[in-house]
Structure formats: C-alpha cells, structure tokens
Amino acid sequence: MKRLAQLAFALSLLALSIESYAQNTFHLKQQTLPNPDNEPAPVHPVPHERQLLWQETEFYAFFHYGMNTYTGKEWGYGDEDETLFAPTALPDPAQWLKVAKAAGMRGGIAVVKHHDGFCLWPTATTTHNITRSGNAYGQNTNIPRDFAKAAVQLGMKYGFYISPWDRNSPYYGTPEYVSRVFLRQCAELAAYGTDQFEMWFDGANGGDGYYGGANETRSIDRETYYDVPNLRDSVHKVCPDCVLWGVGGEARWIGNEAGWAGQTNWSPENRGVAPENNGMYGSEDGWFWLPGESDAKATNKGWFYHDGESPLPAERLFQMYLETIGRNSTLILNLPPDKSGKLPEATVDTLEKFGKLLKKRLSKDLALKAGITASGTRAPGANRKYAPSNLNDGDKDTYWATNDSETTATITLSWDKPQTVRYVALMEYIRKGQRIRSFRIEYSTDGTTWHPAAPGVECTTVGYKRIIPLNGSTARSYDNGIRAKAIRVTILDSKACPLLHTISVY
Ligand code: FUL
C-alpha cells in the first residue's frame, strides 16, 4: 500500500513537471512570437552595430606620413636607413585633425606603417622604427599616441593604417611574420585606444622588396596568409567598435581612388561570385554586409607629400563628397603632412574653404520646417509609430514605414511659401537592411502640378545616405536652385516595405 502511494506520488510529480515544462515551453513561444510594436521584419543581410557606427562617421581624413615623406617615394623598398626619417619640427597630429575638423570631417586615420615597414611608434616587433630616426624630433614622436590623444581632445574618431605587406621584414612571406610581427603590431596599436573606429589594411600584398637584405620577390595568399579571423577577434576584444577595413573583411574598397561610387550602390556584397570586384556598386543579392569606403586624394600628386604639390579646388572636393557620401559610401580624404610633420598652408586654406562651402550648402535643412505626408503609413505598434513626421524630426532612430504588402509610396514635403531648393538627401533605416531599388523626385511651384527633378540622375539605390542634386549635375550642383512649394519623393520599387528615417532638403 505504502509502495503504491509512493508510486502514485512520484507519478503525480512527474505529471506536474511535464505540465509545467509544457507550459514554460508554450510560454516561451508566446514570448518570442508577438510583435507588439508591429516592427517590419529585417531584410538580410543587415549591418553589425560597429558597421552602423562606422557608416555614421561618413567623412574622415587620411594622413599619409612616414619614411616616404622624406625620400619622395610612394612605395619605399624597405631598405631605407632609419636616419632618413628626420622631421624639421615635432610632427603635429593635432594640427592635422584640426584641419580635418574645420573641413567638416568627423575623424581621421593615420598611416603608422606603410609598405616600407618603417613604424611610427616604438614597437617591440622591429628595430625599423622611429626610435632610430635621424633627429630628436623623429625619436620623440609617437604618431599613434599623439594622434589618438588629439582626436579624443577634439571629439573626433580615430584609427590607424597598418600595411600588412612589409618590404623590410626578413620574415615576410613566412608564418613567423604574421605571428611575430604583424598581429603583434596590430595588438600594440589596439592598445593606443579602445575606441578606435577603423583599422586600415591595404590590398597591396606581396611583391619585390628588401626583406632584411634578401632583395627578392615574395608572394602570399591574401585570403589565408594574415590569419584574419584571429586578427579580427583579437582587435575586437580590445576595440569592439573598430571596423577592420580591406583585408580585415568588414568594409570594402569602393574600387577606384578617384572619389566616386556607383549611383546604384548596395552595401550587401558577394564573395567569389561573378561579377567580381563589384566595389563601386555592391551586389543587390549580396549575402553579407560589406559597405563601401572611397579613398581619394585632396592633392594633385601622391598619397605622400611631394614638393610642388597643390590641393584640388574646393569645388572638386565638393563634387567628390556628393559622389561618395551622397551615394551610400564613406569618404576618406587624404591630406599629406609635409617634412615638418604639419599640413602645408595651401592645404589648410583649401580645406577651410571647403568646410565653409559644405556648411553653406548642406547644413540648413528646409525639411525641418516642412509639412510632410505619405501615401501610405504602417499601422502603429504599442510603442512605435511609423508616421511620416518621423522623417523630419531630426531623430535617426525613428522611421517611417509602410505596411508589409506595400513596396511603393509617395512622400510629399510642402511649405507655405516657395523655397529655393538644390539637394534632397534620403536615409534608409539600414538596421533592417537595404531595400529601395528605385525612386523618383519631383517638385511643384504651386503644390498641384509636378515636374521631374534631377534630370539624368539614376535614382536607384538609397542605402545609408543618398544626396540628389536637383539640377542633375554633381559637378555644378550649386546653381541658382529651384523655387518649389513642394517636393515629392516616390518610391517605385523596394525589396520589401521601405523604411526611411530621414529626408532632408537643402
Ligand atoms: C594603396 C597603397 O598601395 C597606396 O600607397 C596608398 O596607401 C593607398 C591608400 O592604398 O593601395
């Protein structure tokens, strides 16, 4: 009897636990299924949080400075005597960054080791570094230290260019180079600041060089040689927001050094699938997020400083801005410091002029005081609304969307009095993927009849940001402007319901 009672008790316990297991499981399902905010499902691939932060940096400087500044070369062979590095004054990264800031840039990347292998910090990995340089200015400098410090003081983002290819190292081409030199150098650089936003790894890999006196050609397999998974992992442990560019596989080269991206430019990308080298355009059906960065020179000679060089006109820099940042790419604009370790006066002047131009043309957002309506708006959720007013509330975290079934829509901005307008900027809410395939912009002088704007512009993708010159020309975009009482953006095709977080009109 007692046994039976025990058995019955055990069975009832078992039944109870099965029931509570079932209830919990059911409960779990109940918790994951509902979508109280009626949020649209993501369209994959989507960016990693660090890629998003990186895309928001938009515009930053490149500073090519090092051994080549003193030898007049673009690619040092690796046999340069360290004493050739002899700045005529103490290099001044704070000056570099101040100039970049005045030009409207949000950060900068300093070259701290180019292909010649000469390191601009006192590294433990090689004697080919500034401690052996030709004078006290050289010996006392430490570019990553001073650059990071200045950036933090100026409230700017910062990072470093470290060339994987090293024409000085006797180990280059062997596994020793990767584990004893390259990865350690990256780890040393990571220690100069946990808030770095990008590490730049150039694509020029292998070829002829000094290699400790061997004077030969060495080639490597770029896909496997640098132990990229380990590199990414170790840098991210120290610098979680640092995007590893190029060889690092988190952002892509835009495919030219002339300061332009495709008008159609997808952040998704494929690898190993034709067409290859899709830098300018990305891939609509790409399976991973690999946003583009355009590297371009603000001067008329090399990446490094050369006697007799001059900066490009501010208007040309503005065109580059529209054709890169305005086409879903970031822009890293090169400013070469000269032999004194400072940016020359002519560069300082032009960049200041450019900064003013940028401010005049793209900072007074007329959308902020416009009335805004949309042909369709997604049904609101408990804590989120998708109203068109999200488009001009100055908040990048609120967005307008349509219902799932709608992939076309028209958004209209109107003013009480006619405005002079020249540019329209659109920003997708890319956290949930890049969607828009094509759109159209029109303007109205009376609010009822509509005229096409932006003749000849391919209004295809949007992505993180698209800036459309309404007169159709990126080269001569700042004309007399169009007088308009209203602007209308029609989304004609989208992978799924479109999501925009901002529309600006300038
Ligand atoms: C290239 C390098 O080979 C150039 O010297 C320069 O650093 C440029 C930004 O990238 O691939």
Short mmCIF file of C-alpha atoms and ligand atoms in Angstrom, two decimals:
data_model
loop_
_atom_site.label_atom_id
_atom_site.label_comp_id
_atom_site.label_asym_id
_atom_site.label_seq_id
_atom_site.Cartn_x
_atom_site.Cartn_y
_atom_site.Cartn_z
CA MET A 1 0.00 0.00 0.00
CA LYS A 2 2.76 2.34 1.05
CA ARG A 3 4.68 1.46 -2.14
CA LEU A 4 1.60 2.20 -4.25
CA ALA A 5 1.13 5.55 -2.56
CA GLN A 6 4.79 6.35 -3.16
CA LEU A 7 4.45 5.39 -6.81
CA ALA A 8 1.29 7.47 -7.22
CA PHE A 9 3.05 10.41 -5.57
CA ALA A 10 6.08 10.03 -7.87
CA LEU A 11 3.81 9.79 -10.93
CA SER A 12 1.87 12.90 -9.95
CA LEU A 13 5.18 14.78 -9.51
CA LEU A 14 6.26 13.64 -12.97
CA ALA A 15 2.93 14.72 -14.48
CA LEU A 16 3.22 18.10 -12.77
CA SER A 17 6.72 18.70 -14.05
CA ILE A 18 5.75 17.64 -17.58
CA GLU A 19 2.85 20.04 -17.44
CA SER A 20 4.97 22.91 -16.16
CA TYR A 21 7.63 22.11 -18.81
CA ALA A 22 4.94 22.26 -21.47
CA GLN A 23 3.59 25.47 -20.01
CA ASN A 24 7.06 27.03 -19.95
CA THR A 25 7.76 25.99 -23.49
CA PHE A 26 4.43 27.32 -24.60
CA HIS A 27 5.09 30.46 -22.62
CA LEU A 28 8.49 30.90 -24.27
CA LYS A 29 6.90 30.58 -27.69
CA GLN A 30 4.27 33.07 -26.65
CA GLN A 31 7.02 35.49 -25.64
CA THR A 32 9.00 35.31 -28.85
CA LEU A 33 6.14 35.36 -31.32
CA PRO A 34 4.26 38.59 -30.65
CA ASN A 35 5.38 41.80 -32.29
CA PRO A 36 3.60 44.43 -30.21
CA ASP A 37 5.40 47.27 -31.99
CA ASN A 38 4.46 45.90 -35.42
CA GLU A 39 8.11 46.23 -36.48
CA PRO A 40 8.92 45.23 -40.04
CA ALA A 41 11.00 42.06 -40.38
CA PRO A 42 14.62 42.66 -41.39
CA VAL A 43 15.73 42.15 -44.97
CA HIS A 44 19.01 40.28 -44.68
CA PRO A 45 21.91 40.91 -44.67
CA VAL A 46 21.91 43.62 -42.02
CA PRO A 47 24.90 45.58 -40.64
CA HIS A 48 26.72 44.75 -37.43
CA GLU A 49 26.39 47.51 -34.83
CA ARG A 50 30.04 48.53 -35.39
CA GLN A 51 29.47 48.80 -39.13
CA LEU A 52 26.48 51.06 -38.46
CA LEU A 53 28.53 53.33 -36.21
CA TRP A 54 31.25 53.34 -38.84
CA GLN A 55 28.84 54.33 -41.63
CA GLU A 56 27.63 57.18 -39.44
CA THR A 57 31.16 58.60 -39.41
CA GLU A 58 30.63 59.38 -43.13
CA PHE A 59 33.57 61.71 -43.76
CA TYR A 60 37.08 61.41 -42.35
CA ALA A 61 40.67 62.15 -43.24
CA PHE A 62 43.59 60.01 -44.31
CA PHE A 63 47.07 61.15 -43.33
CA HIS A 64 49.90 59.56 -45.30
CA TYR A 65 53.05 60.46 -43.42
CA GLY A 66 56.22 58.44 -42.81
CA MET A 67 59.52 57.44 -44.37
CA ASN A 68 58.25 58.28 -47.89
CA THR A 69 57.70 61.90 -46.82
CA TYR A 70 61.49 62.20 -46.61
CA THR A 71 62.55 60.06 -49.57
CA GLY A 72 59.96 61.44 -52.00
CA LYS A 73 58.73 57.92 -52.82
CA GLU A 74 55.22 56.50 -52.81
CA TRP A 75 56.27 52.92 -52.09
CA GLY A 76 59.55 52.62 -50.16
CA TYR A 77 61.52 49.45 -50.93
CA GLY A 78 62.13 48.66 -47.27
CA ASP A 79 65.90 49.26 -47.26
CA GLU A 80 65.68 52.93 -46.20
CA ASP A 81 68.07 53.84 -43.40
CA GLU A 82 66.06 54.83 -40.32
CA THR A 83 68.04 58.09 -40.01
CA LEU A 84 66.41 59.34 -43.22
CA PHE A 85 63.31 59.95 -41.15
CA ALA A 86 64.25 63.41 -39.83
CA PRO A 87 61.31 65.80 -39.38
CA THR A 88 62.22 69.50 -39.44
CA ALA A 89 59.90 70.06 -36.43
CA LEU A 90 57.98 67.87 -33.99
CA PRO A 91 55.18 66.21 -36.03
CA ASP A 92 51.84 67.70 -35.01
CA PRO A 93 48.87 65.31 -35.42
CA ALA A 94 46.66 67.77 -33.50
CA GLN A 95 47.13 70.25 -36.36
CA TRP A 96 46.20 67.57 -38.91
CA LEU A 97 42.97 66.76 -37.13
CA LYS A 98 42.01 70.39 -36.54
CA VAL A 99 42.21 70.99 -40.28
CA ALA A 100 40.05 67.91 -40.89
CA LYS A 101 37.51 69.11 -38.36
CA ALA A 102 37.29 72.53 -39.97
CA ALA A 103 36.51 70.75 -43.25
CA GLY A 104 33.54 69.01 -41.66
CA MET A 105 35.22 65.64 -41.13
CA ARG A 106 34.32 63.50 -38.13
CA GLY A 107 37.58 61.60 -37.75
CA GLY A 108 40.85 60.52 -39.25
CA ILE A 109 43.12 57.58 -39.97
CA ALA A 110 46.89 58.00 -39.64
CA VAL A 111 49.28 55.81 -41.60
CA VAL A 112 51.63 54.41 -38.97
CA LYS A 113 53.33 51.77 -41.13
CA HIS A 114 53.38 51.79 -44.92
CA HIS A 115 54.69 49.04 -47.23
CA ASP A 116 58.33 50.05 -46.43
CA GLY A 117 57.77 48.69 -42.91
CA PHE A 118 59.00 51.77 -41.00
CA CYS A 119 56.93 52.08 -37.80
CA LEU A 120 55.95 55.47 -36.43
CA TRP A 121 55.77 54.19 -32.85
CA PRO A 122 58.31 52.47 -30.59
CA THR A 123 57.31 48.91 -31.45
CA ALA A 124 58.84 45.81 -29.89
CA THR A 125 58.44 43.92 -33.16
CA THR A 126 61.21 45.52 -35.24
CA THR A 127 64.09 47.95 -34.90
CA HIS A 128 62.93 49.62 -38.10
CA ASN A 129 61.06 52.35 -36.21
CA ILE A 130 61.18 55.98 -35.07
CA THR A 131 63.50 55.31 -32.09
CA ARG A 132 66.37 55.08 -34.58
CA SER A 133 65.36 58.05 -36.64
CA GLY A 134 67.67 60.87 -37.73
CA ASN A 135 66.98 63.52 -35.07
CA ALA A 136 65.32 64.22 -31.76
CA TYR A 137 62.04 65.29 -33.40
CA GLY A 138 61.83 61.89 -35.01
CA GLN A 139 62.96 59.97 -31.96
CA ASN A 140 60.46 61.72 -29.70
CA THR A 141 57.48 61.35 -31.93
CA ASN A 142 54.91 58.62 -31.50
CA ILE A 143 52.18 59.07 -34.05
CA PRO A 144 49.56 56.65 -32.69
CA ARG A 145 49.94 58.08 -29.18
CA ASP A 146 49.73 61.74 -30.25
CA PHE A 147 47.07 61.13 -32.90
CA ALA A 148 44.74 59.27 -30.51
CA LYS A 149 45.19 61.90 -27.83
CA ALA A 150 44.45 64.79 -30.20
CA ALA A 151 41.39 63.01 -31.62
CA VAL A 152 39.92 62.43 -28.18
CA GLN A 153 40.52 66.07 -27.25
CA LEU A 154 38.82 67.25 -30.43
CA GLY A 155 35.91 64.82 -30.08
CA MET A 156 36.84 63.03 -33.32
CA LYS A 157 37.03 59.38 -34.29
CA TYR A 158 40.42 57.87 -34.99
CA GLY A 159 42.16 54.80 -36.30
CA PHE A 160 45.34 53.60 -37.95
CA TYR A 161 46.58 52.33 -41.30
CA ILE A 162 48.99 49.46 -40.88
CA SER A 163 50.29 47.87 -44.05
CA PRO A 164 50.10 44.06 -43.95
CA TRP A 165 52.75 43.96 -46.68
CA ASP A 166 56.15 44.71 -45.14
CA ARG A 167 59.05 45.10 -47.55
CA ASN A 168 61.54 45.50 -44.72
CA SER A 169 60.81 42.41 -42.63
CA PRO A 170 63.06 39.39 -43.21
CA TYR A 171 60.10 37.24 -42.10
CA TYR A 172 57.60 38.50 -44.68
CA GLY A 173 56.09 35.57 -46.54
CA THR A 174 56.63 33.10 -43.66
CA PRO A 175 54.22 32.28 -40.79
CA GLU A 176 56.67 34.00 -38.39
CA TYR A 177 55.88 37.37 -39.94
CA VAL A 178 52.17 37.01 -39.15
CA SER A 179 52.51 35.81 -35.57
CA ARG A 180 55.69 37.63 -34.51
CA VAL A 181 55.36 40.86 -36.38
CA PHE A 182 52.02 41.71 -37.98
CA LEU A 183 49.49 40.50 -35.39
CA ARG A 184 51.65 41.88 -32.59
CA GLN A 185 51.84 45.25 -34.29
CA CYS A 186 48.05 45.30 -34.57
CA ALA A 187 47.79 44.41 -30.89
CA GLU A 188 50.25 47.20 -29.99
CA LEU A 189 48.15 49.67 -31.98
CA ALA A 190 44.89 48.49 -30.44
CA ALA A 191 46.40 49.45 -27.08
CA TYR A 192 46.54 53.11 -28.17
CA GLY A 193 42.79 53.45 -27.61
CA THR A 194 39.87 51.12 -27.14
CA ASP A 195 37.51 53.47 -29.01
CA GLN A 196 39.16 53.22 -32.43
CA PHE A 197 36.67 53.21 -35.29
CA GLU A 198 38.67 51.67 -38.14
CA MET A 199 41.93 49.84 -38.82
CA TRP A 200 43.01 50.10 -42.44
CA PHE A 201 44.63 47.11 -44.13
CA ASP A 202 45.76 47.81 -47.63
CA GLY A 203 45.20 45.44 -50.51
CA ALA A 204 48.75 45.70 -51.95
CA ASN A 205 50.19 42.45 -50.73
CA GLY A 206 53.45 40.89 -51.70
CA GLY A 207 55.92 41.64 -54.46
CA ASP A 208 59.54 42.65 -54.56
CA GLY A 209 61.29 44.13 -51.56
CA TYR A 210 64.36 44.31 -49.36
CA TYR A 211 63.15 41.67 -46.83
CA GLY A 212 66.12 42.01 -44.50
CA GLY A 213 68.60 42.00 -47.39
CA ALA A 214 67.18 39.12 -49.41
CA ASN A 215 66.13 41.55 -52.18
CA GLU A 216 63.63 39.24 -53.79
CA THR A 217 60.01 38.84 -54.76
CA ARG A 218 57.72 37.21 -52.21
CA SER A 219 54.08 36.45 -52.74
CA ILE A 220 51.41 35.35 -50.31
CA ASP A 221 47.80 34.20 -50.48
CA ARG A 222 45.86 37.21 -49.28
CA GLU A 223 42.81 35.13 -48.32
CA THR A 224 44.65 32.89 -45.88
CA TYR A 225 48.08 34.33 -45.03
CA TYR A 226 47.21 37.02 -42.45
CA ASP A 227 45.13 34.85 -40.09
CA VAL A 228 42.26 37.32 -40.43
CA PRO A 229 39.79 35.53 -38.09
CA ASN A 230 42.35 35.73 -35.30
CA LEU A 231 43.20 39.31 -36.21
CA ARG A 232 39.55 40.36 -36.08
CA ASP A 233 38.93 38.52 -32.87
CA SER A 234 41.92 39.95 -31.05
CA VAL A 235 41.35 43.54 -32.19
CA HIS A 236 37.63 43.40 -31.40
CA LYS A 237 38.30 42.15 -27.89
CA VAL A 238 40.18 45.39 -27.22
CA CYS A 239 38.41 47.75 -29.65
CA PRO A 240 34.83 46.49 -30.05
CA ASP A 241 33.76 49.27 -32.44
CA CYS A 242 36.79 49.06 -34.72
CA VAL A 243 35.88 48.11 -38.29
CA LEU A 244 38.66 46.16 -39.98
CA TRP A 245 38.86 47.54 -43.47
CA GLY A 246 40.02 45.74 -46.62
CA VAL A 247 41.94 42.60 -45.72
CA GLY A 248 40.02 42.70 -42.40
CA GLY A 249 36.76 42.00 -44.29
CA GLU A 250 34.33 44.41 -42.60
CA ALA A 251 34.20 47.24 -45.16
CA ARG A 252 35.09 47.25 -48.82
CA TRP A 253 37.20 49.35 -51.17
CA ILE A 254 34.95 51.35 -53.48
CA GLY A 255 37.02 50.12 -56.41
CA ASN A 256 38.70 53.37 -57.54
CA GLU A 257 40.81 56.12 -56.00
CA ALA A 258 39.06 58.94 -57.85
CA GLY A 259 36.39 59.79 -55.27
CA TRP A 260 33.21 58.30 -56.70
CA ALA A 261 30.81 55.45 -56.04
CA GLY A 262 28.17 53.95 -58.31
CA GLN A 263 24.81 55.69 -58.36
CA THR A 264 23.48 52.22 -57.72
CA ASN A 265 25.41 51.14 -54.67
CA TRP A 266 24.38 48.23 -52.46
CA SER A 267 26.05 47.65 -49.09
CA PRO A 268 25.40 43.90 -49.40
CA GLU A 269 28.13 42.05 -51.24
CA ASN A 270 29.04 38.60 -52.52
CA ARG A 271 32.43 36.95 -52.43
CA GLY A 272 33.85 34.69 -55.07
CA VAL A 273 30.79 35.10 -57.30
CA ALA A 274 30.82 36.88 -60.67
CA PRO A 275 30.88 39.77 -61.30
CA GLU A 276 34.00 40.12 -59.15
CA ASN A 277 35.36 43.45 -57.96
CA ASN A 278 31.96 44.98 -57.55
CA GLY A 279 33.45 47.77 -55.41
CA MET A 280 31.57 50.69 -56.92
CA TYR A 281 28.17 49.04 -56.94
CA GLY A 282 27.96 46.27 -54.34
CA SER A 283 25.52 43.43 -55.06
CA GLU A 284 21.77 43.57 -54.82
CA ASP A 285 21.69 39.88 -53.92
CA GLY A 286 24.79 40.03 -51.71
CA TRP A 287 24.71 37.70 -48.72
CA PHE A 288 26.84 39.71 -46.30
CA TRP A 289 27.04 43.36 -45.28
CA LEU A 290 30.18 44.99 -46.68
CA PRO A 291 29.67 48.74 -47.00
CA GLY A 292 31.90 50.78 -49.31
CA GLU A 293 34.59 53.31 -48.45
CA SER A 294 36.04 55.64 -51.05
CA ASP A 295 39.69 56.68 -50.58
CA ALA A 296 40.65 59.77 -52.53
CA LYS A 297 43.40 62.39 -52.58
CA ALA A 298 42.74 66.04 -51.81
CA THR A 299 46.02 66.98 -53.52
CA ASN A 300 47.32 66.65 -57.08
CA LYS A 301 50.34 64.32 -56.60
CA GLY A 302 50.71 61.20 -54.46
CA TRP A 303 49.34 59.83 -51.22
CA PHE A 304 52.51 61.08 -49.51
CA TYR A 305 53.71 64.69 -49.63
CA HIS A 306 55.78 65.70 -52.67
CA ASP A 307 57.45 69.05 -53.30
CA GLY A 308 55.45 71.28 -55.62
CA GLU A 309 52.08 69.66 -54.94
CA SER A 310 48.90 71.63 -54.50
CA PRO A 311 45.41 70.90 -53.19
CA LEU A 312 42.48 70.29 -55.53
CA PRO A 313 39.92 73.10 -55.75
CA ALA A 314 37.25 73.12 -53.04
CA GLU A 315 34.57 72.70 -55.73
CA ARG A 316 36.18 69.44 -56.88
CA LEU A 317 36.23 68.18 -53.28
CA PHE A 318 32.54 69.04 -53.01
CA GLN A 319 31.82 67.00 -56.12
CA MET A 320 33.67 64.06 -54.57
CA TYR A 321 31.57 64.48 -51.45
CA LEU A 322 28.33 64.27 -53.43
CA GLU A 323 29.59 61.30 -55.46
CA THR A 324 30.70 59.25 -52.45
CA ILE A 325 28.86 60.21 -49.25
CA GLY A 326 25.92 61.14 -51.45
CA ARG A 327 25.98 57.63 -52.93
CA ASN A 328 25.98 55.36 -49.91
CA SER A 329 29.76 55.31 -49.38
CA THR A 330 32.02 56.82 -46.74
CA LEU A 331 34.78 59.19 -47.89
CA ILE A 332 38.33 59.06 -46.55
CA LEU A 333 40.08 62.10 -47.98
CA ASN A 334 43.87 62.15 -47.98
CA LEU A 335 45.79 65.15 -46.63
CA PRO A 336 49.58 64.64 -46.68
CA PRO A 337 51.66 66.32 -43.93
CA ASP A 338 54.96 67.73 -45.23
CA LYS A 339 58.55 67.35 -43.96
CA SER A 340 57.79 69.49 -40.90
CA GLY A 341 55.14 66.98 -39.85
CA LYS A 342 52.39 69.55 -40.45
CA LEU A 343 49.84 70.11 -43.20
CA PRO A 344 51.05 72.83 -45.56
CA GLU A 345 49.31 76.23 -45.59
CA ALA A 346 47.72 75.70 -49.01
CA THR A 347 46.01 72.51 -47.79
CA VAL A 348 44.87 74.24 -44.62
CA ASP A 349 43.34 77.11 -46.63
CA THR A 350 41.56 74.92 -49.18
CA LEU A 351 40.14 72.60 -46.56
CA GLU A 352 38.85 75.53 -44.57
CA LYS A 353 37.22 76.91 -47.69
CA PHE A 354 35.72 73.52 -48.44
CA GLY A 355 34.35 73.25 -44.89
CA LYS A 356 32.56 76.59 -45.32
CA LEU A 357 31.17 75.52 -48.65
CA LEU A 358 29.83 72.30 -47.17
CA LYS A 359 28.21 74.18 -44.32
CA LYS A 360 26.62 76.72 -46.63
CA ARG A 361 25.25 74.08 -48.98
CA LEU A 362 24.28 71.14 -46.79
CA SER A 363 23.51 72.31 -43.28
CA LYS A 364 20.28 74.36 -43.40
CA ASP A 365 17.68 71.61 -43.69
CA LEU A 366 14.46 73.02 -45.10
CA ALA A 367 12.64 69.74 -44.43
CA LEU A 368 12.65 70.54 -40.71
CA LYS A 369 10.05 73.26 -41.27
CA ALA A 370 8.06 71.46 -43.99
CA GLY A 371 4.67 69.82 -43.68
CA ILE A 372 5.06 66.12 -44.53
CA THR A 373 2.57 63.48 -45.67
CA ALA A 374 2.81 59.99 -47.14
CA SER A 375 0.52 57.96 -49.38
CA GLY A 376 0.83 55.03 -47.01
CA THR A 377 1.92 54.54 -43.42
CA ARG A 378 2.47 51.37 -41.46
CA ALA A 379 -0.04 50.56 -38.75
CA PRO A 380 1.37 51.72 -35.41
CA GLY A 381 2.54 49.36 -32.71
CA ALA A 382 2.22 49.74 -28.94
CA ASN A 383 5.44 51.72 -28.55
CA ARG A 384 6.35 52.68 -32.08
CA LYS A 385 4.68 54.80 -34.70
CA TYR A 386 5.76 54.93 -38.33
CA ALA A 387 4.32 58.34 -39.17
CA PRO A 388 5.89 60.46 -41.95
CA SER A 389 6.68 63.08 -39.28
CA ASN A 390 9.49 60.70 -38.23
CA LEU A 391 11.25 61.75 -41.43
CA ASN A 392 11.85 65.33 -40.38
CA ASP A 393 12.06 65.08 -36.59
CA GLY A 394 15.88 65.10 -36.59
CA ASP A 395 15.92 61.66 -34.93
CA LYS A 396 17.72 58.82 -36.73
CA ASP A 397 16.12 56.19 -34.50
CA THR A 398 12.53 56.91 -35.53
CA TYR A 399 11.48 55.93 -39.03
CA TRP A 400 8.61 55.97 -41.48
CA ALA A 401 7.48 52.68 -42.99
CA THR A 402 4.63 51.22 -44.99
CA ASN A 403 2.66 48.05 -44.30
CA ASP A 404 4.34 44.81 -45.36
CA SER A 405 2.29 44.49 -48.53
CA GLU A 406 3.23 47.95 -49.86
CA THR A 407 6.54 48.39 -51.65
CA THR A 408 5.72 51.71 -53.34
CA ALA A 409 4.78 55.02 -51.75
CA THR A 410 4.88 58.78 -52.21
CA ILE A 411 6.12 61.22 -49.60
CA THR A 412 5.32 64.90 -50.02
CA LEU A 413 7.01 67.84 -48.30
CA SER A 414 5.42 71.24 -48.62
CA TRP A 415 5.99 74.78 -47.41
CA ASP A 416 3.68 77.78 -47.02
CA LYS A 417 5.94 79.88 -49.22
CA PRO A 418 8.17 78.79 -52.11
CA GLN A 419 11.72 77.80 -51.12
CA THR A 420 14.94 77.70 -53.12
CA VAL A 421 15.99 74.06 -53.15
CA ARG A 422 19.07 72.31 -54.60
CA TYR A 423 19.52 68.94 -52.90
CA VAL A 424 17.39 66.19 -51.42
CA ALA A 425 19.00 63.71 -49.04
CA LEU A 426 17.38 60.37 -48.18
CA MET A 427 18.45 57.93 -45.48
CA GLU A 428 17.20 54.36 -45.16
CA TYR A 429 16.83 52.73 -41.75
CA ILE A 430 19.56 50.23 -42.64
CA ARG A 431 19.49 48.46 -39.29
CA LYS A 432 16.80 46.36 -41.00
CA GLY A 433 18.61 46.01 -44.32
CA GLN A 434 18.95 48.00 -47.52
CA ARG A 435 15.70 47.84 -49.52
CA ILE A 436 14.98 50.58 -52.04
CA ARG A 437 15.69 49.74 -55.70
CA SER A 438 14.36 52.83 -57.40
CA PHE A 439 12.67 56.16 -56.71
CA ARG A 440 11.78 59.46 -58.36
CA ILE A 441 11.89 63.09 -57.21
CA GLU A 442 9.54 65.81 -58.42
CA TYR A 443 8.93 69.43 -57.44
CA SER A 444 5.96 71.73 -57.64
CA THR A 445 5.84 75.51 -57.77
CA ASP A 446 2.15 75.67 -56.85
CA GLY A 447 1.59 72.49 -54.87
CA THR A 448 -0.60 70.88 -57.54
CA THR A 449 1.35 70.43 -60.79
CA TRP A 450 4.51 68.33 -60.69
CA HIS A 451 7.77 68.49 -62.66
CA PRO A 452 10.55 65.91 -62.72
CA ALA A 453 13.71 66.94 -60.84
CA ALA A 454 17.28 65.60 -61.09
CA PRO A 455 17.44 65.01 -64.87
CA GLY A 456 19.81 62.23 -65.83
CA VAL A 457 20.40 61.08 -62.24
CA GLU A 458 19.94 57.36 -61.70
CA CYS A 459 17.57 57.38 -58.76
CA THR A 460 18.09 53.75 -57.90
CA THR A 461 19.51 52.75 -54.50
CA VAL A 462 19.47 54.85 -51.32
CA GLY A 463 21.17 52.89 -48.52
CA TYR A 464 22.72 54.71 -45.55
CA LYS A 465 22.54 58.05 -47.40
CA ARG A 466 21.81 59.35 -50.88
CA ILE A 467 22.13 63.02 -51.82
CA ILE A 468 20.45 64.01 -55.07
CA PRO A 469 21.42 67.27 -56.81
CA LEU A 470 18.10 68.54 -58.12
CA ASN A 471 19.67 70.13 -61.20
CA GLY A 472 21.08 66.73 -62.16
CA SER A 473 24.76 67.70 -62.02
CA THR A 474 27.20 66.67 -59.30
CA ALA A 475 29.93 68.79 -60.93
CA ARG A 476 27.92 72.03 -60.99
CA SER A 477 25.33 71.22 -58.39
CA TYR A 478 25.13 74.56 -56.62
CA ASP A 479 23.27 76.61 -59.20
CA ASN A 480 20.51 79.15 -58.74
CA GLY A 481 18.31 76.41 -57.36
CA ILE A 482 14.67 75.55 -58.00
CA ARG A 483 11.84 77.53 -56.46
CA ALA A 484 9.45 74.99 -55.02
CA LYS A 485 6.39 74.97 -52.78
CA ALA A 486 6.55 71.20 -52.55
CA ILE A 487 8.86 68.25 -53.19
CA ARG A 488 7.63 64.73 -53.74
CA VAL A 489 9.64 61.52 -53.44
CA THR A 490 8.06 58.42 -54.96
CA ILE A 491 9.48 55.04 -54.09
CA LEU A 492 8.93 52.91 -57.17
CA ASP A 493 10.48 49.61 -56.16
CA SER A 494 11.76 48.12 -52.93
CA LYS A 495 12.85 44.64 -51.79
CA ALA A 496 10.21 44.83 -49.04
CA CYS A 497 8.27 47.63 -47.37
CA PRO A 498 10.55 50.71 -47.50
CA LEU A 499 11.93 52.23 -44.27
CA LEU A 500 13.34 55.75 -44.27
CA HIS A 501 14.47 57.58 -41.15
CA THR A 502 15.30 60.99 -42.64
CA ILE A 503 14.53 63.19 -45.62
CA SER A 504 16.44 66.46 -45.82
CA VAL A 505 16.06 69.28 -48.31
CA TYR A 506 18.74 71.94 -48.87
C1 FUL B 1 47.17 51.79 -51.82
C2 FUL B 1 48.63 51.83 -51.36
O1 FUL B 1 49.44 50.98 -52.12
C3 FUL B 1 49.00 53.28 -51.50
O2 FUL B 1 50.34 53.53 -51.29
C4 FUL B 1 48.12 54.06 -50.52
O3 FUL B 1 48.48 53.75 -49.20
C5 FUL B 1 46.64 53.78 -50.79
C6 FUL B 1 45.71 54.43 -49.83
O4 FUL B 1 46.39 52.41 -50.83
O5 FUL B 1 46.72 50.57 -52.17
#
